[in-house]
mmCIF file of C-alpha atoms in Angstrom:
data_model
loop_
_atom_site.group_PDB
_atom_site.id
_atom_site.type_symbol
_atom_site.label_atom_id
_atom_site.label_comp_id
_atom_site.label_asym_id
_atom_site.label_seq_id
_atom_site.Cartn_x
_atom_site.Cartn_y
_atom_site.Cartn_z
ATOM 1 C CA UNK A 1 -4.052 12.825 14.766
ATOM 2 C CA UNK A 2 -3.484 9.256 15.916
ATOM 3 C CA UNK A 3 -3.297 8.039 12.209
ATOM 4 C CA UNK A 4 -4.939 4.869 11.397
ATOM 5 C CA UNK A 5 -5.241 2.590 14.231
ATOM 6 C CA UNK A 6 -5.253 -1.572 14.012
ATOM 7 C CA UNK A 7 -5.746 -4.447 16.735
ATOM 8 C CA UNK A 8 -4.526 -6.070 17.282
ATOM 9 C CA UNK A 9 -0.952 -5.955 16.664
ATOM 10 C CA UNK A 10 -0.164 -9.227 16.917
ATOM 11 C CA UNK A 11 -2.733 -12.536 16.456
ATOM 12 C CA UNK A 12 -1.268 -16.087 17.046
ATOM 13 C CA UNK A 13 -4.476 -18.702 16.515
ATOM 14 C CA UNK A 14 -4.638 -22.029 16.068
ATOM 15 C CA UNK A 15 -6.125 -23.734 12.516
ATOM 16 C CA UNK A 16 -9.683 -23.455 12.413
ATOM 17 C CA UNK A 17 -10.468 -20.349 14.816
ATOM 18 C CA UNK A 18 -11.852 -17.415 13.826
ATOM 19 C CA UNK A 19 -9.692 -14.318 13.435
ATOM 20 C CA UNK A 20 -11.078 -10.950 13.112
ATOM 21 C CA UNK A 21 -8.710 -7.623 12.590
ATOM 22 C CA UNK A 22 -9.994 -4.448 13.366
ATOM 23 C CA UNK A 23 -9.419 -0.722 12.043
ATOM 24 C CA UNK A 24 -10.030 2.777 12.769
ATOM 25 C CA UNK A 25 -9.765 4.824 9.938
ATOM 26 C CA UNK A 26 -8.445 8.727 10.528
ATOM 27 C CA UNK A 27 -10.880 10.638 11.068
ATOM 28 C CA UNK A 28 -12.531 12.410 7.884
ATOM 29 C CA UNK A 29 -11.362 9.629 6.133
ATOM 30 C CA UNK A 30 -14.110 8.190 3.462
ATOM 31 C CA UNK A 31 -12.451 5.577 1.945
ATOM 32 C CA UNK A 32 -10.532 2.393 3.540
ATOM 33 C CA UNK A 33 -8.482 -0.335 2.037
ATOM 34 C CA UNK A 34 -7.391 -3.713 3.497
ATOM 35 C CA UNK A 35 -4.567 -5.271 2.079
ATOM 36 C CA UNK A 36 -2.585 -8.471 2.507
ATOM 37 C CA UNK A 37 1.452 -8.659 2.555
ATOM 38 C CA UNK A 38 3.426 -12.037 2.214
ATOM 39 C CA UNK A 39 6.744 -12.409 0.963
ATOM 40 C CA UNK A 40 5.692 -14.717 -2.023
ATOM 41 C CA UNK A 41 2.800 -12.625 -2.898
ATOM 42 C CA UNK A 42 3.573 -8.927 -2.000
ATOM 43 C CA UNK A 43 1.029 -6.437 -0.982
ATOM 44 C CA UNK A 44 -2.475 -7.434 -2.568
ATOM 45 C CA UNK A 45 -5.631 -5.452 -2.831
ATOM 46 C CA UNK A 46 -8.063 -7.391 -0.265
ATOM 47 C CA UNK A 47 -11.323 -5.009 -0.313
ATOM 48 C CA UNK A 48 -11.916 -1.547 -0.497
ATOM 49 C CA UNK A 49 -15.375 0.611 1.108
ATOM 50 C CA UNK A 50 -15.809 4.529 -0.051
ATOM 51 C CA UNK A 51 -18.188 5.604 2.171
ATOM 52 C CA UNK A 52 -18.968 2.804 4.258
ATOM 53 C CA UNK A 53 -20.037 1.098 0.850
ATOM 54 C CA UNK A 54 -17.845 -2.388 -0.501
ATOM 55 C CA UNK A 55 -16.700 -0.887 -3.873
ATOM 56 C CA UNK A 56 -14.666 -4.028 -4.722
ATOM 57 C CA UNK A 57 -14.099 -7.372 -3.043
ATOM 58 C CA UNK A 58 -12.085 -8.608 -5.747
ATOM 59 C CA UNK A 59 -9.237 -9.429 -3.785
ATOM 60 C CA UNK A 60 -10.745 -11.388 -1.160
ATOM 61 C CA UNK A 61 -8.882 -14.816 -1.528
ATOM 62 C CA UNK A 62 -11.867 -16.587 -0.918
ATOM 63 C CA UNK A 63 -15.587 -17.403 1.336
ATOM 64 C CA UNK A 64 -13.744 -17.542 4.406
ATOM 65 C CA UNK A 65 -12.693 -14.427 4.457
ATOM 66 C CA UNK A 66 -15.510 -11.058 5.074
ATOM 67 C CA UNK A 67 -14.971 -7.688 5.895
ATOM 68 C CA UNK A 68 -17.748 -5.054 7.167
ATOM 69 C CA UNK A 69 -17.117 -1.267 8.013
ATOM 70 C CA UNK A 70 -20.810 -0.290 9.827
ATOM 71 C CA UNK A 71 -19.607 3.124 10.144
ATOM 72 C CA UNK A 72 -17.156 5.405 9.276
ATOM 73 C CA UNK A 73 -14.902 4.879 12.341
ATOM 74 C CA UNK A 74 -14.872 0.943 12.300
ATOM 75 C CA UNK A 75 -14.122 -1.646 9.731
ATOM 76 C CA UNK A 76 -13.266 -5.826 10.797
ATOM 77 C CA UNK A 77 -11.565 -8.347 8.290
ATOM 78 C CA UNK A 78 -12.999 -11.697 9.408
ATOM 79 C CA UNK A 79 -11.264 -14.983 8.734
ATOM 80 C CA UNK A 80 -13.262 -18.243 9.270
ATOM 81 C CA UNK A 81 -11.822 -20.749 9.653
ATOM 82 C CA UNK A 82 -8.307 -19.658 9.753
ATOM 83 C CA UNK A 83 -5.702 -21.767 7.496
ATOM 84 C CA UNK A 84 -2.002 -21.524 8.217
ATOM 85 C CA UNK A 85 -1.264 -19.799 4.594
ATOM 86 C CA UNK A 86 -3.650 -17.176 6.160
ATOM 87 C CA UNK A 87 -0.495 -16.258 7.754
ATOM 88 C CA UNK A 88 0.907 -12.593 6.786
ATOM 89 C CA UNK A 89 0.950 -8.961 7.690
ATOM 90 C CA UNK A 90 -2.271 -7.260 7.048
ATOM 91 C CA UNK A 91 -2.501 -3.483 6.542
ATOM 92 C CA UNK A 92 -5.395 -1.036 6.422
ATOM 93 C CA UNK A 93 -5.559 2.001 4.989
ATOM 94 C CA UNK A 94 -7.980 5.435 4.687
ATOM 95 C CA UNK A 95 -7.883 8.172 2.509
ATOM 96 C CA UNK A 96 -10.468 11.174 1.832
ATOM 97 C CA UNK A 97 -12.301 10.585 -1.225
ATOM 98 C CA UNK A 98 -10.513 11.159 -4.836
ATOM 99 C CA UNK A 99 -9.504 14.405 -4.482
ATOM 100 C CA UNK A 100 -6.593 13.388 -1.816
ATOM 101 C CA UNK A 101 -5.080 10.706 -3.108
ATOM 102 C CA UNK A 102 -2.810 9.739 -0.568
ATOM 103 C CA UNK A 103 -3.527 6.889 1.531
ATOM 104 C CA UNK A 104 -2.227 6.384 4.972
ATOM 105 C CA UNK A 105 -1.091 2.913 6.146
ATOM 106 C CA UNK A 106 -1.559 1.601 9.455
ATOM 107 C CA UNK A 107 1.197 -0.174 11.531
ATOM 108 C CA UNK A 108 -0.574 -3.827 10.392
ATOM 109 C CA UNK A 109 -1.546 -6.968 12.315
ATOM 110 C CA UNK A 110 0.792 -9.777 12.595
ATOM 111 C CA UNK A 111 -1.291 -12.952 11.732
ATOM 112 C CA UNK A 112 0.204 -16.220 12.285
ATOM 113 C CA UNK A 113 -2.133 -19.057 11.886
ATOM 114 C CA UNK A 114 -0.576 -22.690 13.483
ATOM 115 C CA UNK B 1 -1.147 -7.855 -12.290
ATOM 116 C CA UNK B 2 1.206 -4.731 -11.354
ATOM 117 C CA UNK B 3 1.619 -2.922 -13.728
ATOM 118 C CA UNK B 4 5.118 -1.279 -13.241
ATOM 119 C CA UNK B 5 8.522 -3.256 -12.761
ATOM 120 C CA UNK B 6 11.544 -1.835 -10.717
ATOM 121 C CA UNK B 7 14.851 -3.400 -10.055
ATOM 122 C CA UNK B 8 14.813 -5.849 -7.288
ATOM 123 C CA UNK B 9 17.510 -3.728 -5.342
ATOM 124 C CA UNK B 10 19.557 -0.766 -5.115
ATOM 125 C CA UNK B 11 22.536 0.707 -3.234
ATOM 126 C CA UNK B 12 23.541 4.040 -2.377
ATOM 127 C CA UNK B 13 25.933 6.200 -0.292
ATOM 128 C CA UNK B 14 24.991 8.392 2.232
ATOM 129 C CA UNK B 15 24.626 11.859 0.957
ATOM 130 C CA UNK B 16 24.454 11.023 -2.836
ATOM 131 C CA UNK B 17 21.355 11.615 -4.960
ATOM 132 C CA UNK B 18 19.360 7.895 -5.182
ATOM 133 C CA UNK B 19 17.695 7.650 -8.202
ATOM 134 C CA UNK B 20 15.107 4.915 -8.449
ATOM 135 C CA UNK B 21 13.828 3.998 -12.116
ATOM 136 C CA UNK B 22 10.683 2.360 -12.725
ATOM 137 C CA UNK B 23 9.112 1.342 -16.211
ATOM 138 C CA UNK B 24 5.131 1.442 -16.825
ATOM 139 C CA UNK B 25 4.991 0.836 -20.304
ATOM 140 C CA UNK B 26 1.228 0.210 -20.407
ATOM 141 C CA UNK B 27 0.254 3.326 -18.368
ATOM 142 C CA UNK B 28 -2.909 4.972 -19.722
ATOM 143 C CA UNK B 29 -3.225 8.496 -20.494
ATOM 144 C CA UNK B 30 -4.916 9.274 -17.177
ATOM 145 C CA UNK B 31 -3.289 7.162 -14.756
ATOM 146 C CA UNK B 32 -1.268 8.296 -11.720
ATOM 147 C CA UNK B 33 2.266 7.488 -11.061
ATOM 148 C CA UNK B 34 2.748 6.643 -7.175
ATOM 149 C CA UNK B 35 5.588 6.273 -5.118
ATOM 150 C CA UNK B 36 5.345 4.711 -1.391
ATOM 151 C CA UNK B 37 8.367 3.361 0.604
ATOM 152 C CA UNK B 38 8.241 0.954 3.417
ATOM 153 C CA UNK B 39 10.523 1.301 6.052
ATOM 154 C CA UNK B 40 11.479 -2.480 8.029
ATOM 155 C CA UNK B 41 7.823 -3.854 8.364
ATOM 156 C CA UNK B 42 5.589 -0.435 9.342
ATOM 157 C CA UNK B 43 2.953 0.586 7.174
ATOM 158 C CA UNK B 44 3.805 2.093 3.532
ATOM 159 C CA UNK B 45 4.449 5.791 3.496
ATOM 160 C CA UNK B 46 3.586 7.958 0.732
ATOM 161 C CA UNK B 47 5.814 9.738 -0.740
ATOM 162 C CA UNK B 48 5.149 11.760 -4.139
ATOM 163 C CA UNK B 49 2.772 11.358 -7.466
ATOM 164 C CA UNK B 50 2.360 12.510 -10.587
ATOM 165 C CA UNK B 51 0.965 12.265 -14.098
ATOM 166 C CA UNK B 52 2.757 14.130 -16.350
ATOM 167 C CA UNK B 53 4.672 16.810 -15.041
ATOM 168 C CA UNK B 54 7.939 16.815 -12.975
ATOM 169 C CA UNK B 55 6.571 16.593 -9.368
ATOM 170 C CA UNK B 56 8.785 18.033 -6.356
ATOM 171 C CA UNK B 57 8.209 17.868 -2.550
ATOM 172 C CA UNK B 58 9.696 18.292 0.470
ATOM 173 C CA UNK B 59 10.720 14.264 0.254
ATOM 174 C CA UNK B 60 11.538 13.452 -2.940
ATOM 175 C CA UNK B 61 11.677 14.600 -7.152
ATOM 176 C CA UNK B 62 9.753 12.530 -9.505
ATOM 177 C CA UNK B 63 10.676 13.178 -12.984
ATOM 178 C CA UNK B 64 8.372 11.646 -15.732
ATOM 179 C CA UNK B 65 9.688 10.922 -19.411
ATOM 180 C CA UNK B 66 7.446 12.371 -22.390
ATOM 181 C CA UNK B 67 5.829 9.532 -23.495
ATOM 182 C CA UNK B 68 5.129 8.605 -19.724
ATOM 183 C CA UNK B 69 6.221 4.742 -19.642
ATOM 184 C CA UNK B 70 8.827 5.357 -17.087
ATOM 185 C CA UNK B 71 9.903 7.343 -14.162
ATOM 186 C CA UNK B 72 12.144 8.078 -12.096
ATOM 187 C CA UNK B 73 12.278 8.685 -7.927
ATOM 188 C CA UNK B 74 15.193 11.164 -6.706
ATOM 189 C CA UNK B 75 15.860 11.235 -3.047
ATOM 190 C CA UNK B 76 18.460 14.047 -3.316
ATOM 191 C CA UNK B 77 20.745 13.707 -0.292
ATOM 192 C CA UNK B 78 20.158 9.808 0.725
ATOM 193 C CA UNK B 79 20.653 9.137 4.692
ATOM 194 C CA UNK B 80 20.568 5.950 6.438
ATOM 195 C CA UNK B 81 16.858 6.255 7.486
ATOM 196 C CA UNK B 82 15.850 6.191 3.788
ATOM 197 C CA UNK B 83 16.872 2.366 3.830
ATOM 198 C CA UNK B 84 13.729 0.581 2.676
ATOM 199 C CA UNK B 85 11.289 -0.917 -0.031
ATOM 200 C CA UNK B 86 10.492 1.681 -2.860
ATOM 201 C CA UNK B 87 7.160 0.938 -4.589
ATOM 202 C CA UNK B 88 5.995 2.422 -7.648
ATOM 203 C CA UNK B 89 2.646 2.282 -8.521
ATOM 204 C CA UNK B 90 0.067 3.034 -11.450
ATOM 205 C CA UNK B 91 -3.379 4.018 -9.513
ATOM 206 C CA UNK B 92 -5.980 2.456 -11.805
ATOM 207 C CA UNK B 93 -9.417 2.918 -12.020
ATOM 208 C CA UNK B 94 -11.947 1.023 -9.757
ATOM 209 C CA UNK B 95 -15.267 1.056 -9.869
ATOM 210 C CA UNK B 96 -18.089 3.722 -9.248
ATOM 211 C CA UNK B 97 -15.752 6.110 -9.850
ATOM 212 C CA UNK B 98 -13.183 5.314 -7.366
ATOM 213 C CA UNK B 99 -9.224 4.117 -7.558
ATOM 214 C CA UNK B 100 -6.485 1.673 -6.280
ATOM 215 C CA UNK B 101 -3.643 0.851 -6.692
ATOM 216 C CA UNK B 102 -1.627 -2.318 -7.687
ATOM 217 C CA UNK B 103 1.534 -2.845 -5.691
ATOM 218 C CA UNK B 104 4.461 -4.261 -7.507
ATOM 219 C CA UNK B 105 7.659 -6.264 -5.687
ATOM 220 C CA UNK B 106 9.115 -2.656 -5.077
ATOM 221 C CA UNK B 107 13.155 -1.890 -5.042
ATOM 222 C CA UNK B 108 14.862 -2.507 -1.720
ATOM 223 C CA UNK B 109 16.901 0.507 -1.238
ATOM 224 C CA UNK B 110 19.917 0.249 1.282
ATOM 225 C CA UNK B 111 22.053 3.642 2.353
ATOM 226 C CA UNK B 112 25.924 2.577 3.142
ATOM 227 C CA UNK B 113 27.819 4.816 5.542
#
């Protein structure tokens, strides 16, 4: 298995673009986190889907920022527009469902926003 | 807000038992203990859980005190390659039935030679 897979791996963008981040969950895989990692802030909860579904958005910093997953294979954070202290490491994650706990990380995208 | 805290770092020879405390004072009676490490900037690894009982695995030992407000993360025989962050986490309850977690600032292990 190819473990969870995230492009790209590295985003440099000016102030103002749009940035969009894109995940493949592992295969089998039901549920999928995003999270955001700074070193003032940590790693934070962005949004989580079980079954394709947004359970909780709760983390999403604010309007400019949207995330879909139209199937089970695919999932996109969207920034627009980008701010520089959008800048960070962000991570996806899957896991199958509540009965396997474990989540698996991808390697993370590399945002830098100038 | 995390709900665990862990010291900020840690050292630890090569070869000796680490042992990596955390506190969760708040915990609630069905809440899951997590540990995760991350290695230089890749993705967090999982490592071991539990919610009451010892927990051993091929990784790591998690021993969890009686009244289950702290724990404690045993890599027996440290090497080099288990230089990283430490996270402990309490997985809470989300909604519809589903869970995450709430990452704390983690322990930064380091392995001398």
């Amino acid at each position: 298995d190819a473990g969870v897979i995230q492009s790209p791996r590295h985003e440099v963008t000016e102030m103002g673009q749009e940035v969009t981040l894109r995940c493949k969950p592992i295969s089998g895989h039901n549920s999928l986190f995003w999270y955001r990692q700074t070193m003032m802030r940590g790693l934070e909860l962005l949004i989580y889907f079980n079954n394709n579904v947004p359970i909780d958005d709760s983390g999403m910093p604010e309007d400019r920022f949207s995330a879909k997953m139209p199937n089970a294979s695919f999932s996109t954070l969207k920034i627009q527009p980008s701010e520089p202290r959008d800048s960070a490491v962000y991570f996806c994650a899957s896991s199958f469902g509540l009965a396997r706990n474990e989540q698996f990380f991808g390697p993370g995208t590399r945002l830098t926003v100038l | 807000d995390a709900k665990t805290t862990q010291p900020p770092s840690m050292d630890c020879a090569e070869g000796r038992a680490a042992n990596l405390p955390c506190n969760h004072s708040t915990i609630s009676g069905n809440e899951y203990v997590y540990w995760y490490r991350q290695i230089h900037s890749q993705g967090p690894q999982y490592i071991i859980h539990g919610l009451k009982n010892n927990e051993t695995n091929e990784m790591a030992s998690l021993i969890i005190t009686e009244d289950r407000k702290s724990s404690t993360l045993i890599l027996p025989h440290a090497t080099l390659r288990d230089t990283a962050v430490y996270y402990c986490i309490v997985r809470v309850a989300g909604t519809s039935g589903t869970y995450k977690y709430i990452f704390g600032t983690g322990t930064r292990l380091k392995v001398l030679a």
